[in-house]
Amino acid sequence: MECGGDAAVSESDEVFRVFVLNESPALLRTAWMLTGDRSLAEDLLQTALARTWPHWARISRDGTPGAYVRTVMVRTYSSWSGRRWCGELPSEELPERAAEERAFGAADERDRLTRALAELPRRQRAIVVLRYYLDLSEQQAADALGCSVGTVKTQASRGLARLRTLSPDLYARESEPQ
């Protein structure tokens, strides 16, 4: 006697597999923006996917599985206090200089932004990533973090102000006339 549950499970597994294949690159970029580290980003994404998989049939029926996984990812990241491993120590002096100073301009800019983001407290960093990298509304960011819209506004404002003080060169072009 067949139960019929096997077909539902395998169909749900296939939907999850396709979701992971299609959405992992974007979710990994979000995780990297949150953590600032490729390995931690991979761990964060894997943890979020592992937490959502047992509930996938319900999540995929709701119509916004990507938003659900991002919410799990942001909340997981917020709960990882003190988890950051610092096996490598940054140095103020580079061992060698590139021949052309601006040869790696875009990469340098991303690096400065990543380092500045790493200086923000976890909640501010999560809000800045949700609002300005993922372009979520204040309400969507508040829902993802489980806080009020006012908290999102305050923390976003403080986070942006802190980023401007940490990397003023990234924001100088905004105020220059075109």
Short mmCIF file of N, CA and C in Angstrom, two decimals, residues 81-154:
data_model
loop_
_atom_site.label_atom_id
_atom_site.label_comp_id
_atom_site.label_asym_id
_atom_site.label_seq_id
_atom_site.Cartn_x
_atom_site.Cartn_y
_atom_site.Cartn_z
N SER A 81 27.04 36.02 17.94
CA SER A 81 27.92 36.95 18.64
C SER A 81 29.19 36.25 19.08
N GLY A 82 30.30 36.90 18.84
CA GLY A 82 31.57 36.35 19.25
C GLY A 82 32.05 35.15 18.46
N ARG A 83 31.39 34.81 17.37
CA ARG A 83 31.75 33.63 16.60
C ARG A 83 32.88 33.89 15.62
N ARG A 84 33.12 35.13 15.30
CA ARG A 84 34.09 35.47 14.27
C ARG A 84 35.49 34.97 14.63
N TRP A 85 36.08 34.25 13.72
CA TRP A 85 37.41 33.71 13.91
C TRP A 85 38.41 34.67 13.29
N CYS A 86 39.44 35.00 14.00
CA CYS A 86 40.43 35.94 13.51
C CYS A 86 41.79 35.26 13.46
N GLY A 87 41.94 34.28 12.61
CA GLY A 87 43.20 33.57 12.49
C GLY A 87 44.24 34.37 11.75
N GLU A 88 43.80 35.29 10.89
CA GLU A 88 44.73 36.13 10.16
C GLU A 88 44.64 37.54 10.73
N LEU A 89 45.78 38.16 10.88
CA LEU A 89 45.80 39.52 11.38
C LEU A 89 46.16 40.47 10.25
N PRO A 90 45.36 41.51 10.04
CA PRO A 90 45.68 42.44 8.96
C PRO A 90 46.94 43.24 9.30
N SER A 91 47.64 43.65 8.28
CA SER A 91 48.86 44.41 8.43
C SER A 91 48.66 45.79 7.80
N GLU A 92 49.29 46.80 8.35
CA GLU A 92 49.17 48.15 7.79
C GLU A 92 49.98 48.30 6.52
N GLU A 93 51.03 47.51 6.38
CA GLU A 93 51.90 47.64 5.21
C GLU A 93 51.74 46.44 4.30
N LEU A 94 51.54 46.72 3.03
CA LEU A 94 51.44 45.66 2.03
C LEU A 94 52.84 45.21 1.65
N PRO A 95 53.02 43.93 1.31
CA PRO A 95 54.35 43.46 0.94
C PRO A 95 54.85 44.04 -0.38
N GLU A 96 53.95 44.39 -1.28
CA GLU A 96 54.35 44.97 -2.55
C GLU A 96 53.23 45.88 -3.07
N ARG A 97 53.56 46.77 -3.94
CA ARG A 97 52.60 47.71 -4.51
C ARG A 97 52.36 47.37 -5.97
N ALA A 98 51.14 47.58 -6.42
CA ALA A 98 50.82 47.40 -7.83
C ALA A 98 51.51 48.50 -8.63
N ALA A 99 51.84 48.18 -9.88
CA ALA A 99 52.55 49.15 -10.72
C ALA A 99 51.71 50.40 -10.95
N GLU A 100 50.44 50.23 -11.13
CA GLU A 100 49.57 51.37 -11.37
C GLU A 100 48.63 51.51 -10.17
N GLU A 101 48.62 52.66 -9.55
CA GLU A 101 47.87 52.89 -8.30
C GLU A 101 46.38 52.57 -8.45
N ARG A 102 45.75 52.95 -9.55
CA ARG A 102 44.31 52.75 -9.72
C ARG A 102 43.98 51.47 -10.50
N ALA A 103 44.94 50.58 -10.68
CA ALA A 103 44.70 49.35 -11.45
C ALA A 103 43.58 48.51 -10.85
N PHE A 104 43.45 48.59 -9.55
CA PHE A 104 42.45 47.76 -8.88
C PHE A 104 41.43 48.64 -8.15
N GLY A 105 41.07 49.75 -8.75
CA GLY A 105 40.21 50.74 -8.11
C GLY A 105 38.90 50.18 -7.59
N ALA A 106 38.17 49.44 -8.41
CA ALA A 106 36.87 48.90 -7.98
C ALA A 106 37.06 47.89 -6.86
N ALA A 107 38.07 47.05 -6.98
CA ALA A 107 38.32 46.06 -5.93
C ALA A 107 38.74 46.75 -4.64
N ASP A 108 39.57 47.80 -4.76
CA ASP A 108 39.98 48.55 -3.58
C ASP A 108 38.78 49.20 -2.90
N GLU A 109 37.89 49.74 -3.72
CA GLU A 109 36.69 50.38 -3.18
C GLU A 109 35.81 49.37 -2.44
N ARG A 110 35.62 48.18 -3.03
CA ARG A 110 34.84 47.14 -2.37
C ARG A 110 35.50 46.72 -1.07
N ASP A 111 36.83 46.62 -1.09
CA ASP A 111 37.56 46.24 0.11
C ASP A 111 37.38 47.28 1.21
N ARG A 112 37.48 48.56 0.86
CA ARG A 112 37.29 49.62 1.87
C ARG A 112 35.87 49.57 2.43
N LEU A 113 34.90 49.34 1.56
CA LEU A 113 33.51 49.25 2.03
C LEU A 113 33.34 48.05 2.94
N THR A 114 33.90 46.92 2.56
CA THR A 114 33.79 45.71 3.39
C THR A 114 34.43 45.92 4.75
N ARG A 115 35.60 46.54 4.77
CA ARG A 115 36.28 46.81 6.05
C ARG A 115 35.47 47.79 6.90
N ALA A 116 34.89 48.81 6.26
CA ALA A 116 34.07 49.76 7.01
C ALA A 116 32.82 49.07 7.56
N LEU A 117 32.19 48.22 6.76
CA LEU A 117 31.01 47.47 7.23
C LEU A 117 31.37 46.60 8.43
N ALA A 118 32.57 46.02 8.42
CA ALA A 118 33.00 45.15 9.52
C ALA A 118 33.13 45.91 10.83
N GLU A 119 33.29 47.23 10.75
CA GLU A 119 33.43 48.05 11.96
C GLU A 119 32.08 48.38 12.60
N LEU A 120 31.00 48.17 11.86
CA LEU A 120 29.67 48.49 12.40
C LEU A 120 29.21 47.40 13.36
N PRO A 121 28.42 47.78 14.36
CA PRO A 121 27.80 46.75 15.21
C PRO A 121 26.90 45.85 14.35
N ARG A 122 26.68 44.62 14.80
CA ARG A 122 25.94 43.63 14.02
C ARG A 122 24.58 44.14 13.52
N ARG A 123 23.80 44.73 14.38
CA ARG A 123 22.46 45.16 13.97
C ARG A 123 22.55 46.25 12.92
N GLN A 124 23.43 47.23 13.11
CA GLN A 124 23.59 48.30 12.11
C GLN A 124 24.04 47.72 10.79
N ARG A 125 24.99 46.82 10.85
CA ARG A 125 25.49 46.21 9.61
C ARG A 125 24.37 45.46 8.89
N ALA A 126 23.60 44.68 9.63
CA ALA A 126 22.49 43.93 9.02
C ALA A 126 21.49 44.89 8.39
N ILE A 127 21.18 45.97 9.07
CA ILE A 127 20.20 46.93 8.54
C ILE A 127 20.75 47.64 7.30
N VAL A 128 22.00 48.04 7.32
CA VAL A 128 22.60 48.69 6.15
C VAL A 128 22.58 47.73 4.95
N VAL A 129 22.92 46.47 5.17
CA VAL A 129 22.92 45.49 4.08
C VAL A 129 21.49 45.28 3.56
N LEU A 130 20.55 45.11 4.47
CA LEU A 130 19.16 44.89 4.04
C LEU A 130 18.60 46.09 3.28
N ARG A 131 18.84 47.29 3.80
CA ARG A 131 18.25 48.49 3.19
C ARG A 131 18.96 48.91 1.91
N TYR A 132 20.28 48.92 1.91
CA TYR A 132 21.00 49.55 0.81
C TYR A 132 21.68 48.56 -0.14
N TYR A 133 21.91 47.34 0.28
CA TYR A 133 22.46 46.35 -0.64
C TYR A 133 21.32 45.54 -1.27
N LEU A 134 20.40 45.07 -0.42
CA LEU A 134 19.26 44.29 -0.92
C LEU A 134 18.09 45.18 -1.33
N ASP A 135 18.16 46.48 -1.01
CA ASP A 135 17.15 47.45 -1.38
C ASP A 135 15.77 47.09 -0.82
N LEU A 136 15.74 46.60 0.41
CA LEU A 136 14.47 46.31 1.07
C LEU A 136 13.91 47.60 1.65
N SER A 137 12.60 47.66 1.76
CA SER A 137 11.97 48.82 2.39
C SER A 137 12.25 48.78 3.89
N GLU A 138 11.95 49.89 4.56
CA GLU A 138 12.14 49.92 6.01
C GLU A 138 11.28 48.86 6.68
N GLN A 139 10.05 48.69 6.19
CA GLN A 139 9.15 47.70 6.78
C GLN A 139 9.67 46.28 6.55
N GLN A 140 10.17 46.00 5.34
CA GLN A 140 10.71 44.67 5.05
C GLN A 140 11.93 44.37 5.91
N ALA A 141 12.79 45.36 6.08
CA ALA A 141 13.97 45.17 6.93
C ALA A 141 13.56 44.94 8.38
N ALA A 142 12.57 45.70 8.83
CA ALA A 142 12.07 45.53 10.21
C ALA A 142 11.49 44.13 10.40
N ASP A 143 10.73 43.66 9.40
CA ASP A 143 10.16 42.32 9.48
C ASP A 143 11.25 41.25 9.50
N ALA A 144 12.29 41.43 8.68
CA ALA A 144 13.38 40.46 8.62
C ALA A 144 14.14 40.38 9.94
N LEU A 145 14.27 41.51 10.62
CA LEU A 145 15.02 41.54 11.88
C LEU A 145 14.14 41.38 13.12
N GLY A 146 12.83 41.44 12.92
CA GLY A 146 11.94 41.33 14.08
C GLY A 146 12.00 42.54 14.98
N CYS A 147 12.10 43.74 14.37
CA CYS A 147 12.16 44.97 15.16
C CYS A 147 11.21 46.00 14.55
N SER A 148 11.16 47.19 15.12
CA SER A 148 10.25 48.22 14.63
C SER A 148 10.87 49.00 13.47
N VAL A 149 10.03 49.66 12.69
CA VAL A 149 10.48 50.50 11.58
C VAL A 149 11.34 51.64 12.13
N GLY A 150 10.98 52.17 13.29
CA GLY A 150 11.76 53.23 13.91
C GLY A 150 13.18 52.79 14.22
N THR A 151 13.32 51.56 14.68
CA THR A 151 14.66 51.03 14.95
C THR A 151 15.46 50.94 13.66
N VAL A 152 14.81 50.49 12.59
CA VAL A 152 15.49 50.40 11.29
C VAL A 152 15.96 51.78 10.85
N LYS A 153 15.08 52.78 10.97
CA LYS A 153 15.45 54.14 10.56
C LYS A 153 16.63 54.67 11.37
N THR A 154 16.56 54.51 12.67
CA THR A 154 17.62 55.01 13.55
C THR A 154 18.94 54.30 13.27
#
